[in-house]
CSV table of C-alpha atoms in Angstrom, one decimal:
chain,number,residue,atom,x,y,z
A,1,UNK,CA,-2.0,118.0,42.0
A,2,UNK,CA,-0.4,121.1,43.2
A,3,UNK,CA,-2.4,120.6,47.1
A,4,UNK,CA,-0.6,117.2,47.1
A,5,UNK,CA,3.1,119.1,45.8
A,6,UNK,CA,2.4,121.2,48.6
A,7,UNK,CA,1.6,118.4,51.4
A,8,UNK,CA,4.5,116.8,50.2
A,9,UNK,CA,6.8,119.5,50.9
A,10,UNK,CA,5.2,120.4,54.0
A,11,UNK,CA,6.3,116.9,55.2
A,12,UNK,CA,9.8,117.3,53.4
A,13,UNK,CA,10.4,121.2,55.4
A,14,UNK,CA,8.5,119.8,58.4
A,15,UNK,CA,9.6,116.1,59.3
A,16,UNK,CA,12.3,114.9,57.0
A,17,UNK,CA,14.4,118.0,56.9
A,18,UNK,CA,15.1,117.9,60.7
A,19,UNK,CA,15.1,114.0,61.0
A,20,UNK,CA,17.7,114.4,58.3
A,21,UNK,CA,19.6,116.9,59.9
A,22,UNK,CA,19.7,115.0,63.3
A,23,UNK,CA,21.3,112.1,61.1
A,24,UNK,CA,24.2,114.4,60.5
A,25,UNK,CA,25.0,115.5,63.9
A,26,UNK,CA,24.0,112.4,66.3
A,27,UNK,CA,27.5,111.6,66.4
A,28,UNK,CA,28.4,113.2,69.6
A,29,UNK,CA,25.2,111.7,71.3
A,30,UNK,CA,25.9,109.0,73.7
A,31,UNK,CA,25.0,105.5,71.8
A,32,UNK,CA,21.8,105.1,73.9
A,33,UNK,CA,20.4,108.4,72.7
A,34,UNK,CA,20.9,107.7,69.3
A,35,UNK,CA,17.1,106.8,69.0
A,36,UNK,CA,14.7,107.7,66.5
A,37,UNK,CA,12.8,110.6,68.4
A,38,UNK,CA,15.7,112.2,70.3
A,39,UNK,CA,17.8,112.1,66.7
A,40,UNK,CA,14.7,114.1,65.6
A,41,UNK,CA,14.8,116.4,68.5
A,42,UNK,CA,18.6,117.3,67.8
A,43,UNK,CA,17.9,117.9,64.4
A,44,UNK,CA,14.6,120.2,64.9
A,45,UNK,CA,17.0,122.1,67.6
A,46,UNK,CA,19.7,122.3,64.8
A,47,UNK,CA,17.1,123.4,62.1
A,48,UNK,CA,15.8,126.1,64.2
A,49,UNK,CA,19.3,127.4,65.2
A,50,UNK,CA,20.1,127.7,61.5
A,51,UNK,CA,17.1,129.7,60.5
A,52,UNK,CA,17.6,131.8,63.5
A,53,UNK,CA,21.0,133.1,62.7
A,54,UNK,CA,20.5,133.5,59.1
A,55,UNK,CA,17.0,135.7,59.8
A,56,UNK,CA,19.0,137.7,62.4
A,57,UNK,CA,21.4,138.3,60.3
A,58,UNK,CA,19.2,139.2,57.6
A,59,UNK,CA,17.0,141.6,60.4
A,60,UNK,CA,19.7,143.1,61.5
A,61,UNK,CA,21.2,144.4,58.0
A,62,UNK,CA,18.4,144.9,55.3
A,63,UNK,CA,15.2,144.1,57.2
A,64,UNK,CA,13.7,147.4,55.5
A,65,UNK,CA,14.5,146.1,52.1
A,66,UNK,CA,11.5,144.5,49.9
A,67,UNK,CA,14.2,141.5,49.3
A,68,UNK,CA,14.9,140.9,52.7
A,69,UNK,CA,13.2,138.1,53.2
A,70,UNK,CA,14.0,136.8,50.2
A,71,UNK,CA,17.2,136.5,50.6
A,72,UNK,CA,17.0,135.2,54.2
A,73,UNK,CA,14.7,132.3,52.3
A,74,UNK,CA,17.5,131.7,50.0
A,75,UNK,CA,20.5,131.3,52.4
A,76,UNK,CA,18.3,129.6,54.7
A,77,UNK,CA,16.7,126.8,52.2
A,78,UNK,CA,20.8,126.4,50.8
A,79,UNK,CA,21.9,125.3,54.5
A,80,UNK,CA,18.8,123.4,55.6
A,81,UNK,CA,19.1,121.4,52.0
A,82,UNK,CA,22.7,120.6,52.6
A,83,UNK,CA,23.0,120.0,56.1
A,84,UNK,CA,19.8,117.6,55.4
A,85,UNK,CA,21.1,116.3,52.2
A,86,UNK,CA,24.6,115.1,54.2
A,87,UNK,CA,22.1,113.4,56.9
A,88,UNK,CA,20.9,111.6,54.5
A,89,UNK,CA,23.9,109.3,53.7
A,90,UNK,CA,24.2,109.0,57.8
A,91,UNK,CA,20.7,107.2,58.0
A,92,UNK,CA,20.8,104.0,60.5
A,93,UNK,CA,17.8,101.5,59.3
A,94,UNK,CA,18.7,100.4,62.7
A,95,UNK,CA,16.7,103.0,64.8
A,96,UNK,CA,13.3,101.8,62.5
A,97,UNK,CA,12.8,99.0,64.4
A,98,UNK,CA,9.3,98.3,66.0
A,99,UNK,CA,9.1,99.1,70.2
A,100,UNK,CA,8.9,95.7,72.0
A,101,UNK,CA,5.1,95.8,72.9
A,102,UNK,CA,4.4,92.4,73.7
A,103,UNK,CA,6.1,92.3,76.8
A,104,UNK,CA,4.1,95.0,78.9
A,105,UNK,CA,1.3,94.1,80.8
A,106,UNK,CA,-2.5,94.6,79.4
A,107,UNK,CA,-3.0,97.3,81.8
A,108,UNK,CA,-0.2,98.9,80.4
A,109,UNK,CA,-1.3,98.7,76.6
A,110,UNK,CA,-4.4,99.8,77.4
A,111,UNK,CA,-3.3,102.9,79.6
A,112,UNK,CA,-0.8,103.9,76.0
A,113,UNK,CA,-4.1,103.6,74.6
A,114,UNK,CA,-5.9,106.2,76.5
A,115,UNK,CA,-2.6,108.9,76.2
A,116,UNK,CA,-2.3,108.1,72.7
A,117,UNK,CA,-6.0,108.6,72.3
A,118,UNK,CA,-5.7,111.8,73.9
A,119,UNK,CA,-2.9,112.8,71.9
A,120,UNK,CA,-5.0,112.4,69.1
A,121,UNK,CA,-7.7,114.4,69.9
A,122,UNK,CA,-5.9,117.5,71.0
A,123,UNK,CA,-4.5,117.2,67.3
A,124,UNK,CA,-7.6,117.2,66.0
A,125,UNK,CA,-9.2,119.6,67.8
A,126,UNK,CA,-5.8,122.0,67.0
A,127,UNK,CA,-6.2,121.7,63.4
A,128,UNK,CA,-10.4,122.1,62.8
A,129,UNK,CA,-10.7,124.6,66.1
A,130,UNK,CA,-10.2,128.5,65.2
A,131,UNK,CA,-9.3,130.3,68.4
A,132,UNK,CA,-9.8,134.1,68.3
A,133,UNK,CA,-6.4,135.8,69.9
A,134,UNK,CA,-5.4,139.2,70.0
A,135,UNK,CA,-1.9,138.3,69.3
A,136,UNK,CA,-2.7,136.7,65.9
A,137,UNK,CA,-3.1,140.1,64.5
A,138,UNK,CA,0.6,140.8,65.5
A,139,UNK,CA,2.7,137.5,64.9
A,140,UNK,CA,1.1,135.7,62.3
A,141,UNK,CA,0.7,138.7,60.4
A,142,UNK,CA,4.5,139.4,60.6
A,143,UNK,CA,4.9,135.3,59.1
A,144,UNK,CA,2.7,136.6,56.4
A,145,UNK,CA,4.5,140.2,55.9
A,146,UNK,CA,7.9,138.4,55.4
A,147,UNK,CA,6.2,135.4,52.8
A,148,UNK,CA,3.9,137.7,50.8
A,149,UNK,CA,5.4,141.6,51.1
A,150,UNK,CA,9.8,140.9,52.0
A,151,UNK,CA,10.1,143.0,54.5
A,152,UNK,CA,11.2,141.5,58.0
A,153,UNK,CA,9.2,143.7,60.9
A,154,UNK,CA,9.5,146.3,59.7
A,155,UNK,CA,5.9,146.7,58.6
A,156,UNK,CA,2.8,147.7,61.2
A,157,UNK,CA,0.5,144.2,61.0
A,158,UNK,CA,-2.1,146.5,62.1
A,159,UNK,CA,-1.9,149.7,60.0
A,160,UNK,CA,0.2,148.7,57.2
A,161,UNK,CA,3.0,151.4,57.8
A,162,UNK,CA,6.3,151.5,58.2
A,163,UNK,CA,7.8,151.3,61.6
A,164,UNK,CA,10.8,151.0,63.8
A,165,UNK,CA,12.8,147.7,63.9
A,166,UNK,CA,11.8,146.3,67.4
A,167,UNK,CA,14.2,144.2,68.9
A,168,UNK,CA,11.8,142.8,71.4
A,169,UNK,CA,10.0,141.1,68.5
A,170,UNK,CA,12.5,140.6,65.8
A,171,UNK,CA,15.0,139.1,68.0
A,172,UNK,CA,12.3,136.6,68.6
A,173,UNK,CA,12.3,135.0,65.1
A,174,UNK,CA,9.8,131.7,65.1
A,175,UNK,CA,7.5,133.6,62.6
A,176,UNK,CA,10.1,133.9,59.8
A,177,UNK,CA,10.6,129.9,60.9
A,178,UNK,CA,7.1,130.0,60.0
A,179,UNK,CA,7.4,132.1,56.8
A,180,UNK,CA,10.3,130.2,55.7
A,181,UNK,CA,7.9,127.2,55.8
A,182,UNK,CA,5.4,128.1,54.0
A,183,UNK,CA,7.1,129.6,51.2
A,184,UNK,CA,9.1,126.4,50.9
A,185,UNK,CA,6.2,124.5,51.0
A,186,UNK,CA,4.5,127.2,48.6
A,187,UNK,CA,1.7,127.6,50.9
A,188,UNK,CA,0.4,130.4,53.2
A,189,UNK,CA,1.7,131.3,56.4
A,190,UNK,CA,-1.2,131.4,58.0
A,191,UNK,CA,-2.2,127.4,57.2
A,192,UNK,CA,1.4,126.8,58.6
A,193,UNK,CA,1.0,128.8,61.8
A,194,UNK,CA,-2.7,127.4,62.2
A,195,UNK,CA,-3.3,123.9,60.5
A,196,UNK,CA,0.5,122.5,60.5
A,197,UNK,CA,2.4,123.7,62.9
A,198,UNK,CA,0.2,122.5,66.0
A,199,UNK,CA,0.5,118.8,64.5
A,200,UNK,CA,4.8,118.8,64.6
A,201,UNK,CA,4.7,120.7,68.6
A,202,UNK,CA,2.0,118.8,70.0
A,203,UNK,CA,3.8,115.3,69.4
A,204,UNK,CA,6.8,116.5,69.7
A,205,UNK,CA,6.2,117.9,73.2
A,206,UNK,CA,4.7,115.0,74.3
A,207,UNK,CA,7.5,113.1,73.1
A,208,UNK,CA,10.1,115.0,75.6
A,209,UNK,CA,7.7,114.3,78.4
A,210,UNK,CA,7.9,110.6,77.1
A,211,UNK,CA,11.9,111.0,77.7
A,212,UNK,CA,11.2,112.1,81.1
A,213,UNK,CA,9.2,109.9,81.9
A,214,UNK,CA,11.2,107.2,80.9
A,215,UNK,CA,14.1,108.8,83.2
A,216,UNK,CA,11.7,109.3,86.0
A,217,UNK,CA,10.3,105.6,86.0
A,218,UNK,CA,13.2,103.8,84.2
A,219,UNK,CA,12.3,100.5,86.3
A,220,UNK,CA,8.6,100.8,86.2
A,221,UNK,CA,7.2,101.1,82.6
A,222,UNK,CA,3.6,100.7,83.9
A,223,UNK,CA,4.0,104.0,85.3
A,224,UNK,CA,5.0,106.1,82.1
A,225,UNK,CA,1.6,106.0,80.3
A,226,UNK,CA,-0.2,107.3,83.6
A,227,UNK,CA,2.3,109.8,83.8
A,228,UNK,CA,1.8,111.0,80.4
A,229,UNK,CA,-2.0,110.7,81.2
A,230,UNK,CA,-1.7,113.0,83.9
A,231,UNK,CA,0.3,115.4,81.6
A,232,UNK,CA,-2.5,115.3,79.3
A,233,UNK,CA,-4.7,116.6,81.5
A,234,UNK,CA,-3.0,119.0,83.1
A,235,UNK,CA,-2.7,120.5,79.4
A,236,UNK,CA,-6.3,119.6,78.2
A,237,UNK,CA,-8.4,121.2,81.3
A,238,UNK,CA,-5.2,123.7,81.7
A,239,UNK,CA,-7.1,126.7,80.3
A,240,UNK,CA,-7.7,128.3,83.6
A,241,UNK,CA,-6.7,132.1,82.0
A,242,UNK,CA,-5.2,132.8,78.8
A,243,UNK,CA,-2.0,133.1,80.5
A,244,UNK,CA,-1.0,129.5,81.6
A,245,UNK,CA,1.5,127.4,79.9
A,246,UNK,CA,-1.5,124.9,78.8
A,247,UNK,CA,-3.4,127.5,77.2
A,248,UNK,CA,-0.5,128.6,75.0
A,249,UNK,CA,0.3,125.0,74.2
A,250,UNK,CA,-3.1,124.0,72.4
A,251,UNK,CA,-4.5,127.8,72.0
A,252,UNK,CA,-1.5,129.4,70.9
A,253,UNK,CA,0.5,126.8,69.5
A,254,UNK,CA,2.5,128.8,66.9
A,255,UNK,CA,3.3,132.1,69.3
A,256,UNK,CA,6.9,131.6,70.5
A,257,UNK,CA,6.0,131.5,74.4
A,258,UNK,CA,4.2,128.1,73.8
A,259,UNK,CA,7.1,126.8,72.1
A,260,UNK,CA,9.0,128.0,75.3
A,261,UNK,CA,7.1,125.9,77.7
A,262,UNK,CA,6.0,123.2,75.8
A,263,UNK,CA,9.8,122.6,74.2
A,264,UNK,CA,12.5,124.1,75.5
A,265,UNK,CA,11.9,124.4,79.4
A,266,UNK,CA,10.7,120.9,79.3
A,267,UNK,CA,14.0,119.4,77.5
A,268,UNK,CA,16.5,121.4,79.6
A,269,UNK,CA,14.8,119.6,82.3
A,270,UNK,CA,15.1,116.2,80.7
A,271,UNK,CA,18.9,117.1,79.5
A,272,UNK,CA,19.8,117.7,82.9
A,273,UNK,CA,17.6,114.3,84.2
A,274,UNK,CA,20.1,112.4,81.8
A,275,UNK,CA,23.1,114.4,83.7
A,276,UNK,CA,21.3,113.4,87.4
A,277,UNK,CA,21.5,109.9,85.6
A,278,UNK,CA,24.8,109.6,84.8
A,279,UNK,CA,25.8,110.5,88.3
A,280,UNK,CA,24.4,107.7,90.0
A,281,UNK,CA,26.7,105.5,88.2
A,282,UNK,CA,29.7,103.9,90.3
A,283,UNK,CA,31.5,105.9,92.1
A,284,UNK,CA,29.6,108.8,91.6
A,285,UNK,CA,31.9,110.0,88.7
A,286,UNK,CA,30.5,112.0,86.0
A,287,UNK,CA,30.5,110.2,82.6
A,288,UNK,CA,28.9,113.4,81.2
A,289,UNK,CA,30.6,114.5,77.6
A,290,UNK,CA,30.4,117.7,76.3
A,291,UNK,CA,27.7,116.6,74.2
A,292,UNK,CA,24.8,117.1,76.3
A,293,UNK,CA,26.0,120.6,77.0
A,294,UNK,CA,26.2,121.2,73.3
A,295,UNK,CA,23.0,120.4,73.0
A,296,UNK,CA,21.5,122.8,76.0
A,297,UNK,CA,23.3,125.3,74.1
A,298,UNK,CA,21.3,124.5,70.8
A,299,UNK,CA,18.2,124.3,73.5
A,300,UNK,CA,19.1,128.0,75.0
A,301,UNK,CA,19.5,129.0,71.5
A,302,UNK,CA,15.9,128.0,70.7
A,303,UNK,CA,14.5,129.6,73.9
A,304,UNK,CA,16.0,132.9,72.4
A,305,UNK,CA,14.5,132.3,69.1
A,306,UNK,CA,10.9,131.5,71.1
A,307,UNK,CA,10.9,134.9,72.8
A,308,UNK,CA,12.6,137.4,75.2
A,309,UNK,CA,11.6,135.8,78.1
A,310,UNK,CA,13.4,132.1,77.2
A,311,UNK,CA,16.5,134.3,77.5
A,312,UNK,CA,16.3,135.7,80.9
A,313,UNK,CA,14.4,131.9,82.4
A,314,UNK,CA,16.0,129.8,80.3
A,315,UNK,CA,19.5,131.2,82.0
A,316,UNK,CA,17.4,131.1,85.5
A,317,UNK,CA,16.6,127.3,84.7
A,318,UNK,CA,19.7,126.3,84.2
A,319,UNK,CA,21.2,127.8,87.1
A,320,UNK,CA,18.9,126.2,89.4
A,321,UNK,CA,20.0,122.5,87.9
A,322,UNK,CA,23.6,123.3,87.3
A,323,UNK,CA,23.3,123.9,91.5
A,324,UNK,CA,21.6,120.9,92.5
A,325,UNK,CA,23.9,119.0,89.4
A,326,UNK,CA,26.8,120.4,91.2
A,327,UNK,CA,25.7,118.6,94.3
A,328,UNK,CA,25.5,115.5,92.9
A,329,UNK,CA,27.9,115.3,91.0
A,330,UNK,CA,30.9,117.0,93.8
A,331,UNK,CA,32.7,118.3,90.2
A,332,UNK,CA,33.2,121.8,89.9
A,333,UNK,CA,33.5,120.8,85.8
A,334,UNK,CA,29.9,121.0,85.6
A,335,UNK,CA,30.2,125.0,86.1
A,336,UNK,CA,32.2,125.3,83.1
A,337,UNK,CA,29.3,123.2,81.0
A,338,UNK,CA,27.5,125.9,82.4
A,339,UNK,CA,29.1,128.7,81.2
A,340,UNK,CA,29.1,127.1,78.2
A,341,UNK,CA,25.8,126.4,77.2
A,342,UNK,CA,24.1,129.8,78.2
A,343,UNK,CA,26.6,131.8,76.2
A,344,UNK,CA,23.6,132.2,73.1
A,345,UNK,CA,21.6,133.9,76.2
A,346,UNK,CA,24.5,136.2,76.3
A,347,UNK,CA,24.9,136.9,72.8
A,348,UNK,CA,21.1,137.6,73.1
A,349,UNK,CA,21.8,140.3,75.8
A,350,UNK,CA,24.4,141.9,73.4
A,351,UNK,CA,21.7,142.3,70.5
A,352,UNK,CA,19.1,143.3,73.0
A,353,UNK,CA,21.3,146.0,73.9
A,354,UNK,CA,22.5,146.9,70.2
A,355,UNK,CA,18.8,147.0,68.8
C-alpha cells in the first residue's frame, strides 16, 4: 500500500503539479499555444524556476546547516502546492480532446507508429538499463545528501567530509529538483534520478521536437513522423563517445547537461521558430507579445539551473536567433526582448562571481 502512496505522488510531484501550474499561467500564451503539451511545458519551466530560486536561496544562506534542506523542501512544496492548487480552478476540459487521426493518410499512421514505438523502447530500456558513470558518484549522491543527511553540497559524495560550497555545482541545482522529488514522493533519490526521471525527459523532449516539427512542416503532416524518426535515430545510435548530446539524453538522463540539450536548447529553438512564424504574416509586422520572451526567460532560467554551461550557450543561442530574428522581422523591438529574456544568465554571472 505504501509503494502505490508513493507512485501516486510520484505522478502528483511529477505530471500533475506542473500541468497544474501551466493552468495558472497560460494566460499570456497566444490562444493557439494554449494546448495540452505546451501548457505542460510552461508549467514544468515554471516548476523548475521555483525550486531553483528557493534552493539558491537556501545554498546560499544555511547550506552547511543539517536543516538546510529541510527547509528548502518546506518553502519549496508550500509554493509548488499553491501555485498548482490555483491551476487547478484554471483547467480547460477543452484541451482533452482526442487529435483528429482519421484524416492522415495510412502511411502516415503507420510512420507515428514506428516513432512512437521507438519512443517506447528508449523508455524501457531507460528504466530496466543500469549504466555505470563516473559522474553518478558526484550528482546523484548530492540528490541523496540533501534527502537523507540536510546538508546542500556541502558534503564530499566521495569521502563523506565536509567541504567548500562550490559554486560551479551548487548554482547548478537539478539534483535538489531531484531530492525535492523524492522526498515528496517519500521515495529515494536515487529511484527518481534512475527509474523516474528518464520517463518525464524522454517524452517531454520528444514532444518539443514534435512542436518543431510541426513549425517546420506546418503544411505537410506526412513529413513530421519521419522527422521525428530521424530524430530518433540520431539519439538512439548517437552514442558515438560519452560526450555527445545523445549519449547524455538516454545515458545520463538525470545529469543537468542532458537536460540542457535535450530541453532547453531545443525549445529556445522552437520559441524563436514561433517568432520566424509570426513574421511571415502580412506585412511582415511582428505580432510577437511579450509572452514568448517571458517564457525564453523562464527557458534561460532553466538552462542556469541545468549547469554552468546553459549560461554562457544559452546567452550565445539566443544571440545568434535574435540576429537572424532581427532580419526578419526589420524591428529593432526584438533587441529589447532580448535583453530581456537573458537577464537570469546575468544574474547567473553575479552569483558565479559572489560564490
Amino acid at each position: 500500500m505504501l509503494t502505490i502512496w508513493s507512485i501516486v505522488r510520484l505522478i502528483i510531484f511529477m505530471f500533475i503539479v506542473p500541468m497544474c501550474i501551466g493552468q495558472l499561467f497560460k494566460f499570456f500564451l497566444k490562444k493557439e499555444l494554449r494546448t495540452l503539451g505546451i501548457t505542460f511545458l510552461l508549467g514544468f519551466f515554471i516548476y523548475s524556476g521555483i525550486v531553483q530560486i528557493i534552493s539558491i536561496l537556501c545554498i546560499m544562506t544555511i547550506a552547511g546547516k543539517p536543516y538546510a534542506f529541510q527547509t528548502c523542501f518546506k518553502w519549496c512544496l508550500f509554493a509548488v502546492l499553491l501555485f498548482a492548487v490555483a491551476g487547478c480552478f484554471r483547467f480547460d476540459k477543452k484541451m482533452l480532446k482526442k487529435p483528429d487521426i482519421k484524416s492522415l493518410s495510412m502511411d502516415t499512421k503507420i510512420f507515428y507508429g514506428i516513432f512512437f514505438a521507438l519512443v517506447a523502447f528508449q523508455m524501457v530500456m531507460a528504466v530496466i538499463t543500469r549504466i555505470f558513470d563516473g559522474d553518478n558518484s558526484y550528482y546523484v549522491t548530492q540528490s541523496v545528501i540533501a534527502q537523507k543527511m540536510g546538508a546542500m553540497y556541502t558534503i564530499d559524495p566521495n569521502k563523506g567530509g565536509s567541504i567548500m560550497l562550490d559554486g560551479r555545482h551548487a548554482l547548478a541545482a537539478i539534483p535538489m529538483w531531484i531530492a525535492f522529488i523524492a522526498k515528496a514522493a517519500g521515495v529515494h533519490s536515487t529511484i527518481v534520478a534512475y527509474t523516474v526521471w528518464p520517463v518525464l525527459i524522454i517524452l517531454l523532449a520528444y514532444f518539443i521536437y514534435h512542436e518543431i516539427a510541426r513549425v517546420l512542416f506546418t503544411d505537410k503532416i506526412e513529413m513530421r513522423p519521419i522527422f521525428m524518426i530521424i530524430v530518433n535515430m540520431l539519439m538512439i545510435f548517437g552514442n558515438v563517445s560519452i560526450y555527445t548530446p545523445a549519449t547524455f539524453f538516454l545515458m545520463r538522463t538525470w545529469q543537468g547537461k542532458s537536460m540542457l540539450t535535450s530541453i532547453a536548447f531545443p525549445t529556445i529553438l522552437l520559441i524563436f521558430l514561433w517568432m520566424f512564424k509570426d513574421t511571415g504574416e502580412e506585412e511582415k509586422k511582428l505580432s510577437q507579445k511579450a509572452s514568448l520572451w517571458g517564457l525564453l526567460a523562464l527557458v534561460n532560467m532553466f538552462s542556469g539551473m541545468c549547469s554552468e554551461m546553459g549560461v554562457v550557450f544559452g546567452a550565445g543561442l539566443i544571440a545568434l536567433l535574435t540576429l537572424v530574428l532581427l532580419y526578419s522581422s526589420k524591428r529593432l523591438t526584438v533587441l529589447l526582448g532580448a535583453f530581456c529574456s537573458v537577464i537570469p544568465n546575468l544574474v547567473y554571472v553575479v552569483l558565479y562571481k559572489l560564490m
